Coordinates of C-alpha atoms and ligand atoms in Angstrom, one line a residue:
M1 CA 38.9 41.4 14.8
S2 CA 40.9 39.1 12.5
A3 CA 40.4 35.4 13.2
I4 CA 43.0 34.0 15.6
L5 CA 44.0 30.5 14.8
N6 CA 45.1 29.0 18.1
R7 CA 48.4 27.5 18.7
Q8 CA 47.1 24.0 18.6
A9 CA 45.5 24.6 15.2
F10 CA 48.8 26.0 13.9
L11 CA 50.6 22.9 15.3
D12 CA 48.2 20.8 13.2
R13 CA 49.2 22.7 10.1
I14 CA 52.9 22.1 10.9
E15 CA 52.1 18.4 11.4
T16 CA 50.6 18.2 7.9
S17 CA 53.7 19.9 6.5
V18 CA 55.9 17.3 8.3
E19 CA 53.9 14.5 6.6
E20 CA 54.2 16.2 3.2
H21 CA 57.9 16.8 3.5
A22 CA 58.9 13.4 5.0
G23 CA 61.6 11.9 2.9
A24 CA 61.6 14.8 0.5
Q25 CA 64.7 16.8 -0.6
A26 CA 63.1 20.1 0.3
S27 CA 62.8 21.7 3.7
F28 CA 60.0 23.8 5.1
V29 CA 60.2 26.9 7.3
V30 CA 58.1 27.9 10.3
L31 CA 58.3 31.6 10.5
L32 CA 57.1 33.8 13.3
V33 CA 56.5 37.5 13.6
G34 CA 56.2 39.2 17.0
I35 CA 54.9 42.7 17.4
R36 CA 56.1 44.7 20.5
G37 CA 55.2 47.9 22.3
L38 CA 51.6 47.9 21.4
H39 CA 50.3 49.2 24.8
N40 CA 51.3 52.7 23.9
F41 CA 49.2 52.6 20.8
N42 CA 46.3 50.9 22.6
V43 CA 46.2 54.0 24.8
Q44 CA 46.7 56.5 22.1
L45 CA 44.6 55.0 19.3
G46 CA 42.2 52.6 21.1
Y47 CA 42.1 48.9 20.9
Q48 CA 39.8 48.7 17.9
T49 CA 42.2 50.8 15.7
V50 CA 45.2 48.7 16.9
D51 CA 43.3 45.5 16.2
E52 CA 42.4 46.7 12.7
L53 CA 46.0 47.6 12.1
L54 CA 47.2 44.2 13.2
G55 CA 44.6 42.7 10.8
R56 CA 46.7 44.2 8.0
I57 CA 49.8 42.2 8.9
P58 CA 48.9 38.9 7.3
G59 CA 48.4 40.7 4.0
L60 CA 51.8 42.4 4.3
M61 CA 53.4 39.0 5.1
R62 CA 51.8 37.5 2.1
Q63 CA 53.3 40.1 -0.2
K64 CA 56.8 39.2 1.0
L65 CA 56.1 35.4 1.2
P66 CA 54.1 34.5 -1.9
K67 CA 55.0 30.8 -1.5
A68 CA 53.7 30.5 2.1
N69 CA 50.7 28.2 2.4
C70 CA 49.5 29.3 5.8
I71 CA 49.7 32.8 7.3
E72 CA 47.9 33.2 10.5
R73 CA 47.6 35.2 13.7
I74 CA 48.3 32.7 16.5
G75 CA 48.4 35.0 19.5
D76 CA 47.6 38.6 20.5
T77 CA 50.8 39.9 19.0
C78 CA 52.2 36.8 17.2
F79 CA 51.8 35.9 13.6
A80 CA 53.0 32.7 11.9
A81 CA 53.6 31.3 8.4
I82 CA 54.7 28.0 6.9
I83 CA 56.9 28.2 3.8
P84 CA 56.9 24.8 2.0
N85 CA 59.4 23.3 -0.5
V86 CA 62.4 25.4 0.5
F87 CA 65.7 24.4 -1.2
A88 CA 67.9 27.4 -0.4
T89 CA 67.7 27.5 3.4
N90 CA 70.5 30.1 3.3
L91 CA 68.0 32.6 2.0
V92 CA 65.8 32.3 5.1
E93 CA 67.5 35.2 6.8
L94 CA 66.8 37.4 3.9
A95 CA 63.1 36.5 4.0
L96 CA 63.1 37.2 7.8
E97 CA 64.6 40.6 7.2
R98 CA 62.2 41.5 4.5
V99 CA 59.1 40.5 6.5
A100 CA 60.4 42.3 9.6
N101 CA 60.8 45.5 7.5
A102 CA 57.4 45.1 5.8
V103 CA 55.2 44.6 8.9
C104 CA 56.6 47.7 10.7
G105 CA 54.5 50.0 8.5
P106 CA 54.2 52.9 8.3
F107 CA 50.4 52.6 8.6
D108 CA 48.5 55.7 8.0
I109 CA 45.9 56.1 10.7
G110 CA 43.8 59.2 10.4
E111 CA 46.2 62.1 10.5
R112 CA 49.3 60.3 11.4
D113 CA 51.7 57.5 10.4
V114 CA 52.2 54.7 12.9
L115 CA 55.3 52.6 13.0
L116 CA 55.2 49.2 14.8
K117 CA 58.2 47.3 16.3
A118 CA 58.5 43.8 14.9
N119 CA 60.9 40.8 15.2
T120 CA 60.9 37.8 13.1
A121 CA 62.3 34.3 13.7
A122 CA 62.4 30.9 12.0
A123 CA 63.0 27.2 12.6
I124 CA 63.6 24.9 9.6
Y125 CA 62.4 21.3 9.1
P126 CA 64.2 18.9 9.3
A127 CA 67.4 20.7 10.2
H128 CA 66.2 22.0 13.5
A129 CA 63.5 19.5 14.4
G130 CA 61.6 16.6 12.9
N131 CA 58.3 17.0 14.6
A132 CA 55.7 19.8 14.9
P133 CA 55.9 20.6 18.6
D134 CA 59.7 20.9 18.7
L135 CA 59.7 23.0 15.5
L136 CA 57.2 25.5 17.0
V137 CA 59.0 25.6 20.4
R138 CA 62.3 26.2 18.5
A139 CA 60.9 29.0 16.4
E140 CA 59.4 30.5 19.6
S141 CA 62.7 30.4 21.4
A142 CA 64.4 32.0 18.4
L143 CA 61.8 34.8 18.6
H144 CA 62.6 35.1 22.3
T145 CA 66.3 35.5 21.5
T146 CA 65.5 38.4 19.1
R147 CA 63.9 40.3 22.0
K148 CA 66.5 39.5 24.5
Q149 CA 69.4 40.4 22.2
A150 CA 67.5 43.3 20.5
R151 CA 67.9 41.7 17.0
K152 CA 65.4 42.3 14.2
Y153 CA 65.5 38.7 13.0
H154 CA 67.1 35.4 14.0
V155 CA 67.1 31.8 12.7
Y156 CA 67.1 29.2 15.4
T157 CA 70.4 27.9 16.8
A158 CA 71.0 25.4 19.6
S159 CA 71.9 28.1 22.1
D160 CA 68.3 29.4 22.0
T161 CA 67.0 26.3 23.7
E162 CA 69.8 26.0 26.1
H163 CA 68.3 29.1 27.7
L164 CA 64.9 27.3 27.8
Y165 CA 66.4 24.1 29.4
K166 CA 68.2 26.2 32.0
Q167 CA 64.9 27.9 32.8
L168 CA 63.3 24.5 33.3
E169 CA 66.1 23.4 35.5
I170 CA 65.8 26.5 37.6
E171 CA 62.0 26.0 37.8
Q172 CA 62.5 22.5 39.3
S173 CA 65.0 23.6 41.9
L174 CA 62.9 26.6 42.8
R175 CA 59.9 24.4 43.5
T176 CA 62.1 22.4 45.9
A177 CA 63.4 25.6 47.5
V178 CA 59.8 26.8 48.1
Q179 CA 58.8 23.4 49.6
E180 CA 61.9 23.1 51.7
R181 CA 61.9 26.8 52.7
T182 CA 65.5 27.4 51.7
L183 CA 64.9 30.9 50.4
E184 CA 66.0 33.8 52.5
L185 CA 64.8 37.3 52.8
Y186 CA 67.4 40.1 53.0
Y187 CA 66.8 43.7 53.9
Q188 CA 68.4 46.9 52.5
P189 CA 67.9 50.0 54.7
K190 CA 66.4 53.2 53.4
I191 CA 67.8 56.5 54.7
A192 CA 66.1 59.9 55.1
I193 CA 68.5 62.2 53.3
A194 CA 67.7 65.2 55.5
D195 CA 69.0 63.7 58.8
R196 CA 70.4 60.4 57.6
S197 CA 68.2 58.5 59.9
I198 CA 66.9 55.0 59.0
C199 CA 63.3 55.3 57.7
G200 CA 62.6 51.9 56.4
C201 CA 63.9 48.9 54.4
E202 CA 63.3 46.9 51.3
A203 CA 62.9 43.2 51.5
L204 CA 64.8 41.3 48.7
M205 CA 64.8 37.6 48.1
R206 CA 68.0 35.5 48.1
W207 CA 68.3 32.0 46.9
D208 CA 71.3 29.7 47.3
D209 CA 70.7 26.7 45.1
P210 CA 72.9 23.6 45.9
V211 CA 73.6 23.1 42.1
H212 CA 73.5 26.6 40.6
G213 CA 74.9 28.5 43.6
R214 CA 73.5 31.9 44.3
V215 CA 70.8 32.7 41.7
S216 CA 70.0 36.3 41.2
P217 CA 66.4 37.3 41.7
E218 CA 66.6 38.9 38.3
H219 CA 66.8 35.3 37.0
F220 CA 64.5 33.4 39.3
I221 CA 61.7 35.9 39.7
P222 CA 60.8 35.8 36.0
V223 CA 60.9 32.0 36.1
A224 CA 58.6 32.0 39.2
E225 CA 56.2 34.3 37.4
Q226 CA 56.1 32.1 34.3
H227 CA 55.5 28.9 36.3
G228 CA 52.9 30.1 38.7
L229 CA 55.2 30.1 41.7
I230 CA 55.4 33.9 42.3
G231 CA 52.2 34.0 44.4
T232 CA 53.7 31.6 46.9
L233 CA 57.0 33.5 47.0
T234 CA 55.4 36.8 47.5
N235 CA 53.2 35.5 50.3
W236 CA 56.3 34.0 51.9
A237 CA 58.1 37.3 51.7
L238 CA 55.2 39.1 53.2
Q239 CA 54.8 36.7 56.1
T240 CA 58.6 36.6 56.8
A241 CA 59.0 40.4 56.7
A242 CA 56.0 41.0 59.0
R243 CA 57.2 38.3 61.4
E244 CA 60.8 39.4 61.5
L245 CA 60.3 43.1 61.7
R246 CA 57.9 42.7 64.5
N247 CA 60.7 41.3 66.6
L248 CA 63.1 44.2 66.1
P249 CA 64.8 44.2 69.5
G250 CA 64.6 47.2 71.7
R251 CA 62.5 49.3 69.5
E252 CA 59.0 50.5 70.3
S253 CA 57.9 51.4 66.8
H254 CA 58.4 49.1 63.9
L255 CA 60.5 49.7 60.9
P256 CA 58.5 50.3 57.7
V257 CA 59.2 47.6 55.1
A258 CA 58.7 47.5 51.3
I259 CA 57.9 44.3 49.5
N260 CA 58.2 43.9 45.7
V261 CA 55.0 42.9 44.0
S262 CA 55.4 41.5 40.5
P263 CA 52.8 42.0 37.7
T264 CA 51.1 38.6 38.1
T265 CA 50.7 39.0 41.8
L266 CA 49.3 42.4 41.5
F267 CA 46.5 41.1 39.3
D268 CA 45.9 38.1 41.6
P269 CA 42.4 38.4 43.1
D270 CA 43.7 36.9 46.4
L271 CA 46.3 39.7 47.0
V272 CA 44.2 42.0 49.0
F273 CA 43.0 39.2 51.2
S274 CA 46.4 37.8 51.9
I275 CA 47.8 41.2 52.8
K276 CA 44.9 41.9 55.1
T277 CA 45.3 38.5 56.7
T278 CA 49.1 39.0 57.2
L279 CA 48.6 42.4 58.7
G280 CA 46.0 40.9 61.1
I281 CA 48.1 37.9 62.1
W282 CA 51.2 39.9 62.9
N283 CA 49.3 42.9 64.2
M284 CA 51.2 45.1 61.8
P285 CA 50.0 48.7 61.3
P286 CA 49.2 48.9 57.5
Q287 CA 51.1 52.1 57.0
L288 CA 54.3 50.2 57.8
L289 CA 53.9 48.1 54.7
T290 CA 54.9 49.5 51.3
L291 CA 54.2 47.6 48.1
E292 CA 56.7 48.3 45.3
I293 CA 55.2 48.1 41.8
T294 CA 57.1 48.7 38.7
E295 CA 56.2 51.6 36.5
S296 CA 56.0 49.4 33.4
V297 CA 53.1 47.4 34.9
I298 CA 51.1 50.5 35.6
M299 CA 51.9 51.8 32.1
E300 CA 50.7 48.6 30.4
N301 CA 47.4 48.5 32.2
P302 CA 46.6 51.9 33.8
E303 CA 42.9 51.3 34.2
N304 CA 43.1 47.9 36.0
C305 CA 46.0 49.1 38.1
R306 CA 44.1 52.1 39.3
A307 CA 41.3 50.0 40.6
I308 CA 43.6 47.4 42.3
L309 CA 45.9 50.1 43.8
A310 CA 42.8 51.9 45.1
S311 CA 41.6 48.8 46.9
L312 CA 45.1 48.2 48.4
K313 CA 45.2 51.8 49.6
D314 CA 41.9 51.3 51.3
L315 CA 43.7 48.8 53.5
G316 CA 46.0 51.6 54.5
V317 CA 49.2 50.2 53.0
R318 CA 51.5 52.5 51.0
I319 CA 52.3 52.2 47.3
S320 CA 55.6 53.0 45.7
I321 CA 56.2 53.1 42.0
D322 CA 59.5 51.2 41.3
D323 CA 62.0 51.7 38.5
F324 CA 60.5 55.0 37.7
G325 CA 61.8 56.8 34.6
T326 CA 62.3 53.9 32.3
G327 CA 58.9 54.4 30.7
F328 CA 58.9 58.1 30.6
S329 CA 56.2 58.6 28.0
S330 CA 53.6 57.7 30.5
L331 CA 53.7 60.6 33.0
A332 CA 50.1 61.6 32.3
Y333 CA 48.8 58.4 33.9
F334 CA 50.3 59.2 37.2
K335 CA 48.0 62.1 38.0
N336 CA 45.3 59.5 38.8
I337 CA 47.3 56.7 40.2
P338 CA 47.0 56.4 44.0
A339 CA 50.7 56.2 45.0
D340 CA 52.7 57.6 47.8
K341 CA 56.3 57.3 46.5
L342 CA 58.3 57.3 43.3
K343 CA 61.5 55.3 43.2
I344 CA 63.9 56.6 40.6
D345 CA 65.4 53.8 38.6
R346 CA 68.9 53.1 39.7
S347 CA 70.3 53.4 36.2
F348 CA 69.8 57.2 36.4
V349 CA 71.1 57.4 39.9
T350 CA 74.3 55.5 39.5
R351 CA 75.2 57.7 36.4
M352 CA 73.9 61.1 37.6
T353 CA 77.3 62.5 38.8
Q354 CA 78.9 61.7 35.5
S355 CA 76.1 62.4 33.1
R356 CA 74.3 65.7 32.7
S357 CA 71.3 64.2 31.0
D358 CA 70.8 61.6 33.8
S359 CA 71.1 64.2 36.4
S360 CA 68.5 66.3 34.6
I361 CA 66.1 63.4 34.5
V362 CA 66.6 62.8 38.3
Q363 CA 65.9 66.5 39.0
L364 CA 62.8 66.3 36.7
I365 CA 61.4 63.3 38.5
I366 CA 62.0 64.8 41.9
D367 CA 60.2 68.0 40.9
L368 CA 57.4 66.2 39.2
A369 CA 56.9 63.8 42.1
H370 CA 56.7 66.6 44.6
R371 CA 54.1 68.3 42.6
F372 CA 51.9 65.2 42.9
D373 CA 52.7 65.1 46.7
L374 CA 54.8 62.0 46.3
K375 CA 57.9 61.2 48.2
V376 CA 61.0 60.4 46.1
V377 CA 63.3 57.5 46.8
A378 CA 66.6 57.2 44.9
E379 CA 68.0 53.7 44.7
G380 CA 71.5 52.7 43.7
V381 CA 73.2 55.4 45.7
E382 CA 76.8 54.2 45.7
D383 CA 78.8 57.2 47.0
E384 CA 78.8 60.4 49.0
P385 CA 78.8 62.8 45.9
T386 CA 75.7 61.2 44.6
L387 CA 74.0 61.4 48.0
L388 CA 75.0 65.1 48.3
A389 CA 73.7 65.9 44.8
L390 CA 70.4 64.1 45.6
G391 CA 70.1 66.1 48.8
A392 CA 70.6 69.4 46.9
M393 CA 67.9 68.4 44.4
G394 CA 65.4 67.8 47.2
C395 CA 65.3 64.0 47.1
D396 CA 63.7 62.6 50.2
I397 CA 65.1 59.1 50.7
A398 CA 68.2 57.2 49.6
Q399 CA 69.0 53.5 49.3
G400 CA 72.1 51.9 48.0
Y401 CA 75.5 50.2 48.5
Y402 CA 76.9 53.5 50.0
F403 CA 74.9 52.7 53.1
S404 CA 74.5 49.0 52.9
R405 CA 73.8 46.0 50.7
A406 CA 70.8 43.9 51.5
Q407 CA 71.5 41.7 54.5
P408 CA 69.8 39.0 56.7
F409 CA 67.6 40.3 59.5
G410 CA 70.1 39.7 62.3
Q411 CA 72.8 41.6 60.5
L412 CA 70.4 44.4 59.7
C413 CA 69.7 44.9 63.4
A414 CA 73.4 45.1 64.2
W415 CA 73.9 47.5 61.3
M416 CA 71.1 49.7 62.5
D417 CA 72.5 50.0 66.0
Q418 CA 75.9 51.0 64.5
H419 CA 74.4 53.5 62.1
Q420 CA 72.3 55.1 64.7
G421 CA 75.3 55.3 67.0
N422 CA 77.3 57.1 64.2
T423 CA 74.6 59.6 63.3
S424 CA 73.3 60.5 66.8
Ligands
LIG501 P1 64.5 46.1 42.4 O1 63.2 46.0 43.1 O2 64.8 47.3 41.6 O3 65.6 46.0 43.6 C1 66.7 46.8 43.7 C2 67.9 46.1 43.3 O4 69.0 46.9 43.3 C3 68.3 44.9 44.2 O5 68.9 43.9 43.4 C4 69.4 45.6 45.1 O6 70.3 44.7 45.7 C5 70.1 46.4 44.0 N1 70.8 47.6 44.6 C6 70.6 48.2 45.7 N2 71.4 49.2 45.9 C7 72.3 49.2 44.9 C8 73.4 50.0 44.5 O7 73.8 50.9 45.2 N3 74.1 49.7 43.4 C9 73.6 48.7 42.6 N4 74.3 48.4 41.5 N5 72.6 47.9 42.9 C10 71.9 48.1 44.0 P2 68.5 42.4 43.7 O8 68.3 42.1 45.1 O9 69.4 41.6 42.9 O10 67.0 42.3 43.0 C11 66.9 42.5 41.7 C12 65.4 42.5 41.3 O11 64.7 41.3 41.5 C13 64.6 43.6 42.1 O12 64.9 44.8 41.5 C14 63.2 43.1 41.9 O13 62.7 43.5 40.7 C15 63.4 41.6 41.9 N6 63.1 41.0 43.3 C16 64.0 40.9 44.3 N7 63.3 40.4 45.4 C17 62.0 40.3 45.0 C18 60.8 39.8 45.6 O14 60.7 39.5 46.8 N8 59.6 39.8 44.9 C19 59.6 40.2 43.6 N9 58.5 40.2 42.9 N10 60.7 40.7 43.0 C20 61.9 40.7 43.7
LIG502 CA1 62.1 47.3 44.4
LIG503 CA1 64.1 49.4 41.3

C-alpha cells in the first residue's frame, strides 16, 4: 500500500508553502484529485489490485505536474499536490484538465483495461485564502462541487463555500430541532395493487425550521449523517412510529410501517439493540416493522451488509431494498442478501408510461424480484395509467401521490377511513 500522508501532515506542507510565498509575486496552487466509483472495482478486482492501481496515480500526476513539490495520497481516494511559484494562474484549469485525463487510465490489469473516474480541483494562494486550513477547505469544497455538478475539474469560487456555510447553518438549527423536538413524522400509505387495500405506510421526516422554512429531508438527512445526528433522528422516528401506530383508533391489527435507515445508522453497532428495545417498549410485533435500506449502501459493502441484515432479520423485522435499479450492475449480490421487498426507484416509475426503456426496467425488476421471492413496491405512482400498468406487470404494492402524499398521523387515520369506505 502506498504511504498515506494524513491530512494534518499535508496541511503542514501547505503551511510551509505559505511561509515561502509570503510577500512574493508568485502564487502557489493546492491541487486535489478525487477518484470515484471504486467499490465496483474492489469487488471485481480485489482490494489489493485496486490499491496497487491507486499507487500508480502519484507517478501519473508527477508526469503532468513536473514543478509540483509535494504529491501525496491524503485519503483513501484523494490525492493532493502543491505547485509552487505559479505566475500564470489562468493556466491552472488547463493543468487540472490534463491531470484529470491522465489519472483515469486506462490501466492494464491482467487481461483487461481499467478506466477510473476522476475529478480535480484547486485553490490558489493568496487569491482564495492566505492560510493553510482555509486553502485546503476551499480546495476540498471545489472538489465537492465537481461531484455535485458532474464536472471533470473546477477552480475554487466563492459559491463553493456558500454551500458549506449553509450546511453549517442547517446543522446548528437541526441540533436545536432535535433538542426541542420540533421535527415531525409524516406517513405515506402503501396500497396492495390487487385489491387496493391499505397494506402499510412509510414514515418520512418533516422539519419546519423557523429561519429556513420547510427543509427537505433530501437536504437535512445528509447534514445529519455528516454531523453525527442521524442516529438520534432515526431512533426518534422509530419510537414515534411505534408509539403512534399502536394507537390507531378502532383497529385490532396494527398497520405495518417502514422506517428509512441511512448508511451510517445501518453500520451503528447499537441499531439492533435500539430496535429490539423499541419493539419491546411498545409491544410491537417485529413483522410490522420494515427497514428501508438503499441499494447503493448494499452495493458498496455487500459483505458487511449481509451480516448486519441477517442479525436484523433474526429479530423478525422486514428488510426492503430502497431506490432499487439505480445501481443495476449489482444484481448478483442480491441472491444472498436477506431481504423481503424491493422498492423500484421512483425515477423509473414516474416515467414508465412515457418511456419504453423505463417500463422495460420496471418489468425486469418485478420479474427478477419475484424469482427471488421478494415482494415489489413501486414508489412515485402519480396516476391511474401507471397504477394499471404496474398491476398488469405483476407489481405487488404501490405508493405515491396518486393515493396520498405523506401526512401527519391524525390525517393518515382520517384518510384511511375514507379510503376504506371508497374501496369496500
Ligand atoms: P425515499 O426513501 O426514496 O422516500 C420517498 C420520497 O418520495 C419521499 O420524499 C416521498 O415524499 C416522495 N414521493 C412519494 N410519492 C411520490 C410521488 O408520487 N411522486 C414524487 N415525485 N415523489 C413522491 P421525501 O419525504 O422528500 O424524502 C426524501 C428522502 O429523504 C427519502 O427518499 C429518504 O431517502 C430521506 N428520508 C426521509 N425521511 C427519512 C428518515 O426518517 N430517515 C432517513 N434516513 N432518511 C429519510
Ligand atoms: Ca424510503
Ligand atoms: Ca426511494
